[in-house]
Amino acid sequence: MQVSRHDEVLVIALRGELDFDDAEDMEAVWDTAREAALPVTAVDLSQLAFADSMLLNALLAMHRHHEAMGRSLVLLGPLQPTVSRLLDVTGTSEYFRIASTGPSPHS
């Protein structure tokens, strides 16, 4: 997990695999996003190969928090198939704005 700031955007880059064992690290990253209070938080999921319900719950909580504060949460892709499937199967992809960071690694 890597956190950086670009102008008024906080970028959180997630890589590899995330599951319940990473919950404490994720909570620390979300705390950073809440404290930064920038207009936009972008979560780069393009290099995330696997995620379970822990990530989904965290993203939904961040989405609700950002909406309540008048801020934007954007997911950056292209999403890897397992992450895309997690959002699709749970019916939660419609809650998020998903933007592409570049060409798909599968094209």
mmCIF file of N, CA and C in Angstrom:
data_model
loop_
_atom_site.group_PDB
_atom_site.id
_atom_site.type_symbol
_atom_site.label_atom_id
_atom_site.label_comp_id
_atom_site.label_asym_id
_atom_site.label_seq_id
_atom_site.Cartn_x
_atom_site.Cartn_y
_atom_site.Cartn_z
ATOM 1 N N MET A 1 0.851 -1.172 0.000
ATOM 2 C CA MET A 1 0.000 0.000 0.000
ATOM 3 C C MET A 1 0.893 1.229 0.000
ATOM 4 N N GLN A 2 0.560 2.156 -0.874
ATOM 5 C CA GLN A 2 1.336 3.385 -0.963
ATOM 6 C C GLN A 2 0.363 4.561 -1.025
ATOM 7 N N VAL A 3 0.659 5.597 -0.260
ATOM 8 C CA VAL A 3 -0.186 6.789 -0.226
ATOM 9 C C VAL A 3 0.641 7.975 -0.685
ATOM 10 N N SER A 4 0.073 8.762 -1.609
ATOM 11 C CA SER A 4 0.753 9.965 -2.084
ATOM 12 C C SER A 4 -0.282 11.049 -2.342
ATOM 13 N N ARG A 5 0.202 12.269 -2.430
ATOM 14 C CA ARG A 5 -0.683 13.408 -2.683
ATOM 15 C C ARG A 5 -0.277 14.064 -3.991
ATOM 16 N N HIS A 6 -1.271 14.336 -4.830
ATOM 17 C CA HIS A 6 -1.064 15.028 -6.093
ATOM 18 C C HIS A 6 -2.067 16.178 -6.138
ATOM 19 N N ASP A 7 -1.582 17.384 -5.898
ATOM 20 C CA ASP A 7 -2.445 18.562 -5.797
ATOM 21 C C ASP A 7 -3.532 18.320 -4.751
ATOM 22 N N GLU A 8 -4.782 18.316 -5.164
ATOM 23 C CA GLU A 8 -5.905 18.150 -4.236
ATOM 24 C C GLU A 8 -6.454 16.727 -4.229
ATOM 25 N N VAL A 9 -5.622 15.773 -4.659
ATOM 26 C CA VAL A 9 -6.044 14.372 -4.725
ATOM 27 C C VAL A 9 -5.121 13.514 -3.868
ATOM 28 N N LEU A 10 -5.710 12.718 -2.995
ATOM 29 C CA LEU A 10 -4.946 11.728 -2.244
ATOM 30 C C LEU A 10 -5.044 10.421 -3.020
ATOM 31 N N VAL A 11 -3.902 9.854 -3.392
ATOM 32 C CA VAL A 11 -3.873 8.612 -4.164
ATOM 33 C C VAL A 11 -3.410 7.476 -3.259
ATOM 34 N N ILE A 12 -4.230 6.449 -3.197
ATOM 35 C CA ILE A 12 -3.901 5.245 -2.438
ATOM 36 C C ILE A 12 -3.719 4.125 -3.453
ATOM 37 N N ALA A 13 -2.502 3.620 -3.576
ATOM 38 C CA ALA A 13 -2.209 2.542 -4.526
ATOM 39 C C ALA A 13 -2.147 1.215 -3.776
ATOM 40 N N LEU A 14 -3.003 0.303 -4.178
ATOM 41 C CA LEU A 14 -3.041 -1.027 -3.575
ATOM 42 C C LEU A 14 -2.484 -2.028 -4.578
ATOM 43 N N ARG A 15 -1.600 -2.900 -4.112
ATOM 44 C CA ARG A 15 -0.943 -3.857 -5.006
ATOM 45 C C ARG A 15 -0.959 -5.259 -4.400
ATOM 46 N N GLY A 16 -0.867 -6.232 -5.280
ATOM 47 C CA GLY A 16 -0.765 -7.618 -4.821
ATOM 48 C C GLY A 16 -2.099 -8.176 -4.386
ATOM 49 N N GLU A 17 -2.139 -8.717 -3.186
ATOM 50 C CA GLU A 17 -3.349 -9.329 -2.649
ATOM 51 C C GLU A 17 -3.697 -8.712 -1.296
ATOM 52 N N LEU A 18 -4.987 -8.493 -1.083
ATOM 53 C CA LEU A 18 -5.468 -7.958 0.196
ATOM 54 C C LEU A 18 -6.562 -8.865 0.726
ATOM 55 N N ASP A 19 -6.448 -9.219 1.987
ATOM 56 C CA ASP A 19 -7.498 -10.006 2.616
ATOM 57 C C ASP A 19 -7.621 -9.599 4.082
ATOM 58 N N PHE A 20 -8.357 -10.380 4.837
ATOM 59 C CA PHE A 20 -8.642 -10.035 6.230
ATOM 60 C C PHE A 20 -7.378 -9.773 7.042
ATOM 61 N N ASP A 21 -6.291 -10.461 6.708
ATOM 62 C CA ASP A 21 -5.031 -10.270 7.442
ATOM 63 C C ASP A 21 -4.468 -8.860 7.291
ATOM 64 N N ASP A 22 -4.917 -8.134 6.270
ATOM 65 C CA ASP A 22 -4.428 -6.777 6.009
ATOM 66 C C ASP A 22 -5.351 -5.697 6.571
ATOM 67 N N ALA A 23 -6.348 -6.084 7.341
ATOM 68 C CA ALA A 23 -7.364 -5.138 7.812
ATOM 69 C C ALA A 23 -6.778 -3.980 8.614
ATOM 70 N N GLU A 24 -5.833 -4.249 9.501
ATOM 71 C CA GLU A 24 -5.260 -3.162 10.309
ATOM 72 C C GLU A 24 -4.494 -2.168 9.448
ATOM 73 N N ASP A 25 -3.734 -2.675 8.478
ATOM 74 C CA ASP A 25 -3.010 -1.782 7.568
ATOM 75 C C ASP A 25 -3.982 -0.932 6.759
ATOM 76 N N MET A 26 -5.076 -1.561 6.302
ATOM 77 C CA MET A 26 -6.074 -0.822 5.527
ATOM 78 C C MET A 26 -6.722 0.259 6.382
ATOM 79 N N GLU A 27 -7.015 -0.053 7.624
ATOM 80 C CA GLU A 27 -7.636 0.938 8.510
ATOM 81 C C GLU A 27 -6.718 2.141 8.691
ATOM 82 N N ALA A 28 -5.422 1.913 8.797
ATOM 83 C CA ALA A 28 -4.467 3.021 8.922
ATOM 84 C C ALA A 28 -4.456 3.879 7.662
ATOM 85 N N VAL A 29 -4.564 3.242 6.504
ATOM 86 C CA VAL A 29 -4.603 3.991 5.241
ATOM 87 C C VAL A 29 -5.885 4.817 5.163
ATOM 88 N N TRP A 30 -7.021 4.225 5.545
ATOM 89 C CA TRP A 30 -8.285 4.969 5.508
ATOM 90 C C TRP A 30 -8.263 6.122 6.506
ATOM 91 N N ASP A 31 -7.635 5.923 7.662
ATOM 92 C CA ASP A 31 -7.492 7.019 8.622
ATOM 93 C C ASP A 31 -6.715 8.171 7.994
ATOM 94 N N THR A 32 -5.672 7.854 7.251
ATOM 95 C CA THR A 32 -4.895 8.881 6.548
ATOM 96 C C THR A 32 -5.776 9.643 5.569
ATOM 97 N N ALA A 33 -6.619 8.930 4.842
ATOM 98 C CA ALA A 33 -7.515 9.575 3.875
ATOM 99 C C ALA A 33 -8.513 10.484 4.577
ATOM 100 N N ARG A 34 -9.072 10.024 5.676
ATOM 101 C CA ARG A 34 -10.037 10.855 6.409
ATOM 102 C C ARG A 34 -9.368 12.109 6.964
ATOM 103 N N GLU A 35 -8.175 11.953 7.516
ATOM 104 C CA GLU A 35 -7.466 13.089 8.101
ATOM 105 C C GLU A 35 -6.980 14.078 7.048
ATOM 106 N N ALA A 36 -6.628 13.590 5.872
ATOM 107 C CA ALA A 36 -6.150 14.480 4.807
ATOM 108 C C ALA A 36 -7.260 15.418 4.343
ATOM 109 N N ALA A 37 -8.486 14.937 4.349
ATOM 110 C CA ALA A 37 -9.665 15.735 4.003
ATOM 111 C C ALA A 37 -9.518 16.464 2.674
ATOM 112 N N LEU A 38 -8.880 15.826 1.700
ATOM 113 C CA LEU A 38 -8.762 16.419 0.370
ATOM 114 C C LEU A 38 -10.068 16.205 -0.390
ATOM 115 N N PRO A 39 -10.341 17.038 -1.402
ATOM 116 C CA PRO A 39 -11.602 16.911 -2.133
ATOM 117 C C PRO A 39 -11.799 15.552 -2.806
ATOM 118 N N VAL A 40 -10.693 14.921 -3.212
ATOM 119 C CA VAL A 40 -10.785 13.649 -3.933
ATOM 120 C C VAL A 40 -9.800 12.641 -3.343
ATOM 121 N N THR A 41 -10.292 11.435 -3.137
ATOM 122 C CA THR A 41 -9.424 10.306 -2.810
ATOM 123 C C THR A 41 -9.544 9.327 -3.964
ATOM 124 N N ALA A 42 -8.405 8.979 -4.563
ATOM 125 C CA ALA A 42 -8.368 8.015 -5.662
ATOM 126 C C ALA A 42 -7.697 6.747 -5.161
ATOM 127 N N VAL A 43 -8.382 5.631 -5.303
ATOM 128 C CA VAL A 43 -7.835 4.344 -4.885
ATOM 129 C C VAL A 43 -7.446 3.583 -6.147
ATOM 130 N N ASP A 44 -6.143 3.441 -6.353
ATOM 131 C CA ASP A 44 -5.629 2.761 -7.543
ATOM 132 C C ASP A 44 -5.650 1.257 -7.305
ATOM 133 N N LEU A 45 -6.547 0.586 -8.015
ATOM 134 C CA LEU A 45 -6.703 -0.859 -7.883
ATOM 135 C C LEU A 45 -6.114 -1.603 -9.077
ATOM 136 N N SER A 46 -5.451 -0.896 -9.972
ATOM 137 C CA SER A 46 -4.982 -1.504 -11.221
ATOM 138 C C SER A 46 -3.953 -2.606 -11.008
ATOM 139 N N GLN A 47 -3.233 -2.580 -9.900
ATOM 140 C CA GLN A 47 -2.219 -3.605 -9.622
ATOM 141 C C GLN A 47 -2.636 -4.549 -8.494
ATOM 142 N N LEU A 48 -3.917 -4.521 -8.161
ATOM 143 C CA LEU A 48 -4.429 -5.383 -7.098
ATOM 144 C C LEU A 48 -4.944 -6.677 -7.721
ATOM 145 N N ALA A 49 -4.265 -7.783 -7.445
ATOM 146 C CA ALA A 49 -4.603 -9.066 -8.059
ATOM 147 C C ALA A 49 -5.764 -9.772 -7.365
ATOM 148 N N PHE A 50 -5.911 -9.555 -6.054
ATOM 149 C CA PHE A 50 -6.958 -10.243 -5.303
ATOM 150 C C PHE A 50 -7.384 -9.391 -4.122
ATOM 151 N N ALA A 51 -8.667 -9.420 -3.833
ATOM 152 C CA ALA A 51 -9.205 -8.756 -2.641
ATOM 153 C C ALA A 51 -10.448 -9.516 -2.203
ATOM 154 N N ASP A 52 -10.697 -9.505 -0.906
ATOM 155 C CA ASP A 52 -11.895 -10.162 -0.399
ATOM 156 C C ASP A 52 -12.861 -9.126 0.168
ATOM 157 N N SER A 53 -13.814 -9.596 0.952
ATOM 158 C CA SER A 53 -14.856 -8.707 1.466
ATOM 159 C C SER A 53 -14.308 -7.620 2.377
ATOM 160 N N MET A 54 -13.128 -7.811 2.949
ATOM 161 C CA MET A 54 -12.524 -6.773 3.792
ATOM 162 C C MET A 54 -12.338 -5.490 2.989
ATOM 163 N N LEU A 55 -11.790 -5.612 1.790
ATOM 164 C CA LEU A 55 -11.599 -4.428 0.948
ATOM 165 C C LEU A 55 -12.946 -3.835 0.553
ATOM 166 N N LEU A 56 -13.875 -4.680 0.175
ATOM 167 C CA LEU A 56 -15.189 -4.193 -0.228
ATOM 168 C C LEU A 56 -15.851 -3.408 0.901
ATOM 169 N N ASN A 57 -15.821 -3.934 2.108
ATOM 170 C CA ASN A 57 -16.393 -3.217 3.254
ATOM 171 C C ASN A 57 -15.691 -1.884 3.475
ATOM 172 N N ALA A 58 -14.368 -1.878 3.351
ATOM 173 C CA ALA A 58 -13.606 -0.639 3.537
ATOM 174 C C ALA A 58 -13.959 0.384 2.466
ATOM 175 N N LEU A 59 -14.074 -0.051 1.213
ATOM 176 C CA LEU A 59 -14.425 0.876 0.129
ATOM 177 C C LEU A 59 -15.824 1.448 0.320
ATOM 178 N N LEU A 60 -16.764 0.609 0.722
ATOM 179 C CA LEU A 60 -18.125 1.101 0.956
ATOM 180 C C LEU A 60 -18.163 2.100 2.108
ATOM 181 N N ALA A 61 -17.425 1.834 3.173
ATOM 182 C CA ALA A 61 -17.364 2.773 4.300
ATOM 183 C C ALA A 61 -16.743 4.094 3.862
ATOM 184 N N MET A 62 -15.677 4.027 3.081
ATOM 185 C CA MET A 62 -15.040 5.256 2.593
ATOM 186 C C MET A 62 -15.975 6.019 1.660
ATOM 187 N N HIS A 63 -16.709 5.295 0.840
ATOM 188 C CA HIS A 63 -17.663 5.937 -0.068
ATOM 189 C C HIS A 63 -18.717 6.710 0.733
ATOM 190 N N ARG A 64 -19.277 6.068 1.752
ATOM 191 C CA ARG A 64 -20.283 6.743 2.591
ATOM 192 C C ARG A 64 -19.685 7.964 3.283
ATOM 193 N N HIS A 65 -18.484 7.815 3.822
ATOM 194 C CA HIS A 65 -17.814 8.926 4.504
ATOM 195 C C HIS A 65 -17.572 10.087 3.537
ATOM 196 N N HIS A 66 -17.050 9.783 2.369
ATOM 197 C CA HIS A 66 -16.766 10.842 1.399
ATOM 198 C C HIS A 66 -18.049 11.559 0.975
ATOM 199 N N GLU A 67 -19.102 10.799 0.707
ATOM 200 C CA GLU A 67 -20.378 11.426 0.338
ATOM 201 C C GLU A 67 -20.874 12.344 1.448
ATOM 202 N N ALA A 68 -20.811 11.892 2.682
ATOM 203 C CA ALA A 68 -21.280 12.692 3.816
ATOM 204 C C ALA A 68 -20.484 13.980 3.970
ATOM 205 N N MET A 69 -19.225 13.956 3.580
ATOM 206 C CA MET A 69 -18.353 15.125 3.708
ATOM 207 C C MET A 69 -18.305 15.967 2.431
ATOM 208 N N GLY A 70 -19.071 15.580 1.399
ATOM 209 C CA GLY A 70 -19.062 16.326 0.141
ATOM 210 C C GLY A 70 -17.782 16.128 -0.658
ATOM 211 N N ARG A 71 -17.149 14.993 -0.467
ATOM 212 C CA ARG A 71 -15.904 14.682 -1.161
ATOM 213 C C ARG A 71 -16.149 13.539 -2.146
ATOM 214 N N SER A 72 -15.158 13.293 -3.007
ATOM 215 C CA SER A 72 -15.289 12.242 -4.015
ATOM 216 C C SER A 72 -14.314 11.104 -3.760
ATOM 217 N N LEU A 73 -14.793 9.887 -3.974
ATOM 218 C CA LEU A 73 -13.955 8.696 -3.942
ATOM 219 C C LEU A 73 -13.991 8.091 -5.338
ATOM 220 N N VAL A 74 -12.819 7.895 -5.922
ATOM 221 C CA VAL A 74 -12.707 7.354 -7.274
ATOM 222 C C VAL A 74 -11.836 6.109 -7.225
ATOM 223 N N LEU A 75 -12.277 5.060 -7.907
ATOM 224 C CA LEU A 75 -11.465 3.860 -8.046
ATOM 225 C C LEU A 75 -10.756 3.932 -9.388
ATOM 226 N N LEU A 76 -9.452 3.682 -9.375
ATOM 227 C CA LEU A 76 -8.674 3.724 -10.605
ATOM 228 C C LEU A 76 -8.393 2.311 -11.088
ATOM 229 N N GLY A 77 -8.600 2.083 -12.372
ATOM 230 C CA GLY A 77 -8.358 0.786 -12.990
ATOM 231 C C GLY A 77 -7.386 0.940 -14.135
ATOM 232 N N PRO A 78 -7.323 0.000 -15.023
ATOM 233 C CA PRO A 78 -8.302 -1.070 -15.193
ATOM 234 C C PRO A 78 -8.243 -2.068 -14.041
ATOM 235 N N LEU A 79 -9.433 -2.558 -13.685
ATOM 236 C CA LEU A 79 -9.522 -3.512 -12.592
ATOM 237 C C LEU A 79 -9.108 -4.900 -13.071
ATOM 238 N N GLN A 80 -8.387 -5.606 -12.215
ATOM 239 C CA GLN A 80 -8.039 -6.995 -12.511
ATOM 240 C C GLN A 80 -9.325 -7.823 -12.439
ATOM 241 N N PRO A 81 -9.391 -8.947 -13.162
ATOM 242 C CA PRO A 81 -10.632 -9.735 -13.215
ATOM 243 C C PRO A 81 -11.205 -10.119 -11.850
ATOM 244 N N THR A 82 -10.368 -10.509 -10.898
ATOM 245 C CA THR A 82 -10.909 -10.930 -9.598
ATOM 246 C C THR A 82 -11.515 -9.762 -8.828
ATOM 247 N N VAL A 83 -10.931 -8.592 -8.953
ATOM 248 C CA VAL A 83 -11.457 -7.407 -8.270
ATOM 249 C C VAL A 83 -12.747 -6.953 -8.946
ATOM 250 N N SER A 84 -12.750 -6.953 -10.266
ATOM 251 C CA SER A 84 -13.951 -6.595 -11.014
ATOM 252 C C SER A 84 -15.098 -7.541 -10.669
ATOM 253 N N ARG A 85 -14.791 -8.822 -10.595
ATOM 254 C CA ARG A 85 -15.805 -9.826 -10.263
ATOM 255 C C ARG A 85 -16.351 -9.604 -8.845
ATOM 256 N N LEU A 86 -15.490 -9.243 -7.893
ATOM 257 C CA LEU A 86 -15.935 -8.962 -6.522
ATOM 258 C C LEU A 86 -16.993 -7.858 -6.519
ATOM 259 N N LEU A 87 -16.734 -6.792 -7.266
ATOM 260 C CA LEU A 87 -17.691 -5.683 -7.324
ATOM 261 C C LEU A 87 -18.967 -6.078 -8.064
ATOM 262 N N ASP A 88 -18.818 -6.836 -9.155
ATOM 263 C CA ASP A 88 -19.985 -7.230 -9.949
ATOM 264 C C ASP A 88 -20.885 -8.217 -9.210
ATOM 265 N N VAL A 89 -20.297 -9.252 -8.626
ATOM 266 C CA VAL A 89 -21.071 -10.296 -7.946
ATOM 267 C C VAL A 89 -21.827 -9.731 -6.751
ATOM 268 N N THR A 90 -21.234 -8.767 -6.081
ATOM 269 C CA THR A 90 -21.884 -8.181 -4.903
ATOM 270 C C THR A 90 -22.827 -7.036 -5.264
ATOM 271 N N GLY A 91 -22.866 -6.674 -6.546
ATOM 272 C CA GLY A 91 -23.748 -5.597 -6.985
ATOM 273 C C GLY A 91 -23.327 -4.225 -6.494
ATOM 274 N N THR A 92 -22.058 -4.067 -6.158
ATOM 275 C CA THR A 92 -21.598 -2.793 -5.606
ATOM 276 C C THR A 92 -20.853 -1.914 -6.608
ATOM 277 N N SER A 93 -20.588 -2.413 -7.804
ATOM 278 C CA SER A 93 -19.841 -1.602 -8.774
ATOM 279 C C SER A 93 -20.569 -0.300 -9.098
ATOM 280 N N GLU A 94 -21.895 -0.307 -9.011
ATOM 281 C CA GLU A 94 -22.673 0.895 -9.321
ATOM 282 C C GLU A 94 -22.477 2.018 -8.295
ATOM 283 N N TYR A 95 -21.948 1.694 -7.121
ATOM 284 C CA TYR A 95 -21.744 2.709 -6.087
ATOM 285 C C TYR A 95 -20.481 3.531 -6.296
ATOM 286 N N PHE A 96 -19.597 3.039 -7.155
ATOM 287 C CA PHE A 96 -18.294 3.670 -7.295
ATOM 288 C C PHE A 96 -18.092 4.283 -8.669
ATOM 289 N N ARG A 97 -17.367 5.398 -8.678
ATOM 290 C CA ARG A 97 -16.897 5.963 -9.937
ATOM 291 C C ARG A 97 -15.580 5.254 -10.239
ATOM 292 N N ILE A 98 -15.497 4.617 -11.396
ATOM 293 C CA ILE A 98 -14.297 3.880 -11.780
ATOM 294 C C ILE A 98 -13.709 4.546 -13.011
ATOM 295 N N ALA A 99 -12.452 4.966 -12.900
ATOM 296 C CA ALA A 99 -11.757 5.638 -14.000
ATOM 297 C C ALA A 99 -10.542 4.808 -14.392
ATOM 298 N N SER A 100 -10.214 4.825 -15.656
ATOM 299 C CA SER A 100 -9.063 4.067 -16.142
ATOM 300 C C SER A 100 -7.797 4.898 -16.034
ATOM 301 N N THR A 101 -6.708 4.249 -15.606
ATOM 302 C CA THR A 101 -5.411 4.928 -15.524
ATOM 303 C C THR A 101 -4.602 4.722 -16.789
ATOM 304 N N GLY A 102 -5.090 3.891 -17.695
ATOM 305 C CA GLY A 102 -4.350 3.614 -18.926
ATOM 306 C C GLY A 102 -4.864 2.351 -19.563
ATOM 307 N N PRO A 103 -4.114 1.812 -20.515
ATOM 308 C CA PRO A 103 -4.573 0.616 -21.214
ATOM 309 C C PRO A 103 -4.625 -0.588 -20.286
ATOM 310 N N SER A 104 -5.552 -1.457 -20.548
ATOM 311 C CA SER A 104 -5.702 -2.664 -19.753
ATOM 312 C C SER A 104 -4.501 -3.571 -19.944
ATOM 313 N N PRO A 105 -4.040 -4.208 -18.872
ATOM 314 C CA PRO A 105 -2.913 -5.124 -19.014
ATOM 315 C C PRO A 105 -3.282 -6.371 -19.807
ATOM 316 N N HIS A 106 -4.577 -6.568 -20.056
ATOM 317 C CA HIS A 106 -5.040 -7.749 -20.774
ATOM 318 C C HIS A 106 -5.327 -7.456 -22.234
ATOM 319 N N SER A 107 -5.028 -6.247 -22.721
ATOM 320 C CA SER A 107 -5.344 -5.919 -24.115
ATOM 321 C C SER A 107 -4.158 -6.133 -25.009
#
